[in-house]
Amino acid sequence: MDDKNRKTSNLNEHIIQVVKNKHPKTVKQLVELVHQQHPLPQQEIIDHVLHLQKQGKLAFKEESTFIPSSLKSYLSSSHSYWYWTTITLVLATTITAFTIPENAIPIVYARYLLGFIFVLFLPGYSLIKVLFPEKEIDNIERTALSMGTSLAIAPITVLILNYTPWGITTTTITLSLLALTTIFATAAIARTKYT
C-alpha cells in the first residue's frame, strides 16, 4: 500500500471513529473535530466524508427545514399532529358516548374502544405533553407515563365529582375528562417552543 492510500485509509478510519465516539451533530462539527487530528484543508476532509457516505459507511440525518415561528404556523404545521389527533379523539369519544346507545351492538364497540383510549390514555398524554413539551423523553416513556398518569387522573376526577352537586354520572365524567384533556393539550401547545 503506498503512502497516499495509507493516509487516506487512516483519515477515513479516524472520521468513522470521531463519528462513533464524539457524535457530532453537524458535518461542520465533524470536519472541525477531524481537523484537530489531521490538519488538512477543510474541503479535503469534506470530500472524504462525502466519499464515506457514498460507500454507506456514514449516514446523515436530515433535519426538518421548517421550524414554526408562531402559534398559528405551529397549529397549521405537521408538528401539531398530536394536538389535532388528541382533540379529534376526545370529541369523537364525547359524541359517541352521548349518541350511541348501549344496545346498538355492532357500533357500541367503537364507543368502548374510544372510551378506553379516552379514559386510560388521553388525559395522561396531554398532561405529560405539558410537563415534557419537547423531545426530552422518547415515545415508549411517553406512552408508559401517559397510561400511568391517566390511571391517576380518572379516579381523582371521579372522587372530586362525588363531592359536587352533579355527582358521578356518565355525562359528568365524560365532560370532566373532555375539559381536562383539552386544557392540558392547549397548555402543552402554549409551552411548546416554536423557534
Short mmCIF file of C-alpha atoms in Angstrom, two decimals:
data_model
loop_
_atom_site.label_atom_id
_atom_site.label_comp_id
_atom_site.label_asym_id
_atom_site.label_seq_id
_atom_site.Cartn_x
_atom_site.Cartn_y
_atom_site.Cartn_z
CA MET A 1 0.00 0.00 0.00
CA ASP A 2 1.52 3.32 -1.00
CA ASP A 3 1.80 6.34 1.29
CA LYS A 4 -1.21 8.20 -0.20
CA ASN A 5 -3.56 5.21 0.21
CA ARG A 6 -2.32 4.69 3.79
CA LYS A 7 -3.04 8.36 4.65
CA THR A 8 -6.48 8.11 3.04
CA SER A 9 -7.24 4.91 4.93
CA ASN A 10 -6.07 6.43 8.25
CA LEU A 11 -8.15 9.56 7.65
CA ASN A 12 -11.26 7.52 6.80
CA GLU A 13 -10.83 5.37 9.92
CA HIS A 14 -10.35 8.50 12.03
CA ILE A 15 -13.51 10.07 10.60
CA ILE A 16 -15.52 6.95 11.43
CA GLN A 17 -14.05 6.84 14.96
CA VAL A 18 -14.90 10.52 15.55
CA VAL A 19 -18.50 9.87 14.47
CA LYS A 20 -18.77 6.82 16.77
CA ASN A 21 -17.10 8.36 19.81
CA LYS A 22 -17.91 12.08 19.72
CA HIS A 23 -21.31 12.07 17.96
CA PRO A 24 -21.02 15.41 16.11
CA LYS A 25 -24.39 16.95 15.33
CA THR A 26 -23.38 18.58 12.04
CA VAL A 27 -20.90 17.95 9.25
CA LYS A 28 -19.20 21.21 10.23
CA GLN A 29 -18.57 19.87 13.75
CA LEU A 30 -17.28 16.62 12.27
CA VAL A 31 -14.86 18.47 10.00
CA GLU A 32 -13.61 20.59 12.93
CA LEU A 33 -13.03 17.51 15.09
CA VAL A 34 -11.19 15.69 12.31
CA HIS A 35 -9.17 18.81 11.51
CA GLN A 36 -7.75 18.82 15.07
CA GLN A 37 -6.02 15.48 14.42
CA HIS A 38 -5.40 15.84 10.67
CA PRO A 39 -4.51 19.46 9.73
CA LEU A 40 -5.78 19.19 6.17
CA PRO A 41 -7.82 21.69 4.16
CA GLN A 42 -11.47 21.52 5.19
CA GLN A 43 -12.61 20.79 1.64
CA GLU A 44 -10.41 17.69 1.55
CA ILE A 45 -11.94 16.41 4.81
CA ILE A 46 -15.42 17.12 3.44
CA ASP A 47 -14.57 15.15 0.29
CA HIS A 48 -13.54 12.19 2.45
CA VAL A 49 -16.75 12.45 4.49
CA LEU A 50 -18.85 12.50 1.30
CA HIS A 51 -16.90 9.54 -0.08
CA LEU A 52 -17.61 7.57 3.12
CA GLN A 53 -21.28 8.49 2.80
CA LYS A 54 -21.38 7.20 -0.78
CA GLN A 55 -19.79 3.95 0.38
CA GLY A 56 -22.51 3.60 3.03
CA LYS A 57 -20.08 3.86 5.95
CA LEU A 58 -21.63 7.12 7.17
CA ALA A 59 -25.27 8.16 7.21
CA PHE A 60 -26.60 11.63 7.83
CA LYS A 61 -29.94 12.50 9.35
CA GLU A 62 -31.84 15.21 7.55
CA GLU A 63 -33.12 17.97 9.78
CA SER A 64 -36.57 19.39 9.29
CA THR A 65 -36.32 22.52 7.19
CA PHE A 66 -39.49 24.13 8.54
CA ILE A 67 -39.48 25.37 12.13
CA PRO A 68 -42.74 27.08 13.06
CA SER A 69 -42.21 30.57 14.41
CA SER A 70 -45.68 31.36 15.73
CA LEU A 71 -48.64 29.63 17.29
CA LYS A 72 -50.66 29.91 14.07
CA SER A 73 -47.90 28.39 11.93
CA TYR A 74 -47.33 25.66 14.53
CA LEU A 75 -51.02 24.71 14.60
CA SER A 76 -51.15 24.52 10.80
CA SER A 77 -47.90 22.52 10.51
CA SER A 78 -47.27 18.79 10.79
CA HIS A 79 -45.60 19.41 14.17
CA SER A 80 -49.04 19.75 15.80
CA TYR A 81 -50.48 16.44 14.56
CA TRP A 82 -50.55 15.15 18.15
CA TYR A 83 -52.76 18.08 19.23
CA TRP A 84 -55.31 17.65 16.45
CA THR A 85 -55.35 13.86 16.95
CA THR A 86 -55.98 14.31 20.67
CA ILE A 87 -58.76 16.85 20.12
CA THR A 88 -60.37 14.68 17.42
CA LEU A 89 -60.33 11.57 19.62
CA VAL A 90 -61.74 13.50 22.59
CA LEU A 91 -64.57 14.95 20.53
CA ALA A 92 -65.31 11.61 18.82
CA THR A 93 -65.47 9.89 22.20
CA THR A 94 -67.77 12.55 23.63
CA ILE A 95 -70.09 12.35 20.63
CA THR A 96 -70.24 8.54 20.70
CA ALA A 97 -70.82 8.50 24.46
CA PHE A 98 -73.89 10.69 24.06
CA THR A 99 -75.28 9.35 20.79
CA ILE A 100 -74.66 5.59 20.66
CA PRO A 101 -76.98 3.63 22.96
CA GLU A 102 -75.81 0.59 24.91
CA ASN A 103 -77.97 -1.82 22.90
CA ALA A 104 -76.57 -0.83 19.44
CA ILE A 105 -74.46 -3.98 19.38
CA PRO A 106 -72.07 -3.70 16.46
CA ILE A 107 -71.37 0.03 16.72
CA VAL A 108 -71.21 0.14 20.51
CA TYR A 109 -67.76 -1.49 20.29
CA ALA A 110 -66.43 1.69 18.68
CA ARG A 111 -67.75 3.56 21.70
CA TYR A 112 -65.97 1.12 24.03
CA LEU A 113 -62.69 1.42 22.16
CA LEU A 114 -62.81 5.22 22.08
CA GLY A 115 -63.82 5.24 25.75
CA PHE A 116 -60.86 3.04 26.62
CA ILE A 117 -58.44 5.43 24.86
CA PHE A 118 -60.28 8.44 26.31
CA VAL A 119 -60.06 7.31 29.92
CA LEU A 120 -56.79 5.35 30.02
CA PHE A 121 -54.54 7.35 27.69
CA LEU A 122 -55.55 10.84 26.53
CA PRO A 123 -55.71 12.77 29.84
CA GLY A 124 -52.30 11.47 30.88
CA TYR A 125 -50.83 12.01 27.43
CA SER A 126 -51.95 15.63 27.45
CA LEU A 127 -50.55 16.20 30.95
CA ILE A 128 -47.23 14.57 30.05
CA LYS A 129 -47.09 16.86 26.98
CA VAL A 130 -47.44 19.81 29.36
CA LEU A 131 -44.63 18.53 31.59
CA PHE A 132 -42.35 17.44 28.72
CA PRO A 133 -43.37 19.50 25.66
CA GLU A 134 -40.21 18.85 23.66
CA LYS A 135 -38.46 15.55 22.98
CA GLU A 136 -36.92 15.11 26.44
CA ILE A 137 -38.42 11.63 26.65
CA ASP A 138 -38.86 9.03 23.94
CA ASN A 139 -42.18 7.63 22.70
CA ILE A 140 -42.08 4.48 24.86
CA GLU A 141 -41.54 6.51 28.03
CA ARG A 142 -44.22 8.99 26.98
CA THR A 143 -46.72 6.16 26.38
CA ALA A 144 -46.00 4.47 29.71
CA LEU A 145 -46.17 7.75 31.62
CA SER A 146 -49.38 8.69 29.79
CA MET A 147 -51.13 5.48 30.81
CA GLY A 148 -49.91 5.71 34.40
CA THR A 149 -50.92 9.34 34.71
CA SER A 150 -54.33 8.65 33.17
CA LEU A 151 -54.85 5.87 35.72
CA ALA A 152 -54.30 8.52 38.40
CA ILE A 153 -56.32 11.34 36.78
CA ALA A 154 -59.52 9.36 36.14
CA PRO A 155 -60.10 8.19 39.75
CA ILE A 156 -59.21 11.62 41.16
CA THR A 157 -61.71 13.21 38.76
CA VAL A 158 -64.42 10.76 39.84
CA LEU A 159 -63.60 11.37 43.51
CA ILE A 160 -63.92 15.13 43.07
CA LEU A 161 -67.18 14.70 41.13
CA ASN A 162 -68.56 12.72 44.06
CA TYR A 163 -68.43 15.88 46.18
CA THR A 164 -70.09 18.13 43.61
CA PRO A 165 -73.82 18.71 43.20
CA TRP A 166 -73.72 16.94 39.81
CA GLY A 167 -72.50 13.62 41.21
CA ILE A 168 -70.97 10.71 39.31
CA THR A 169 -72.70 10.07 36.00
CA THR A 170 -71.52 9.19 32.50
CA THR A 171 -72.22 12.77 31.46
CA THR A 172 -70.22 14.41 34.25
CA ILE A 173 -67.27 12.03 33.90
CA THR A 174 -67.18 12.46 30.11
CA LEU A 175 -67.41 16.25 30.27
CA SER A 176 -64.82 16.47 33.06
CA LEU A 177 -62.29 14.34 31.21
CA LEU A 178 -63.07 16.25 28.00
CA ALA A 179 -62.33 19.55 29.76
CA LEU A 180 -59.17 18.29 31.46
CA THR A 181 -57.73 16.74 28.31
CA THR A 182 -58.48 19.83 26.22
CA ILE A 183 -57.00 22.16 28.86
CA PHE A 184 -53.84 20.04 29.20
CA ALA A 185 -53.38 19.76 25.41
CA THR A 186 -53.84 23.51 24.96
CA ALA A 187 -51.41 24.22 27.80
CA ALA A 188 -48.90 21.91 26.11
CA ILE A 189 -49.27 23.90 22.88
CA ALA A 190 -48.63 27.08 24.87
CA ARG A 191 -45.46 25.57 26.35
CA THR A 192 -44.10 24.39 23.01
CA LYS A 193 -41.16 26.37 21.68
CA TYR A 194 -41.65 27.43 18.08
CA THR A 195 -38.10 28.58 17.39
#
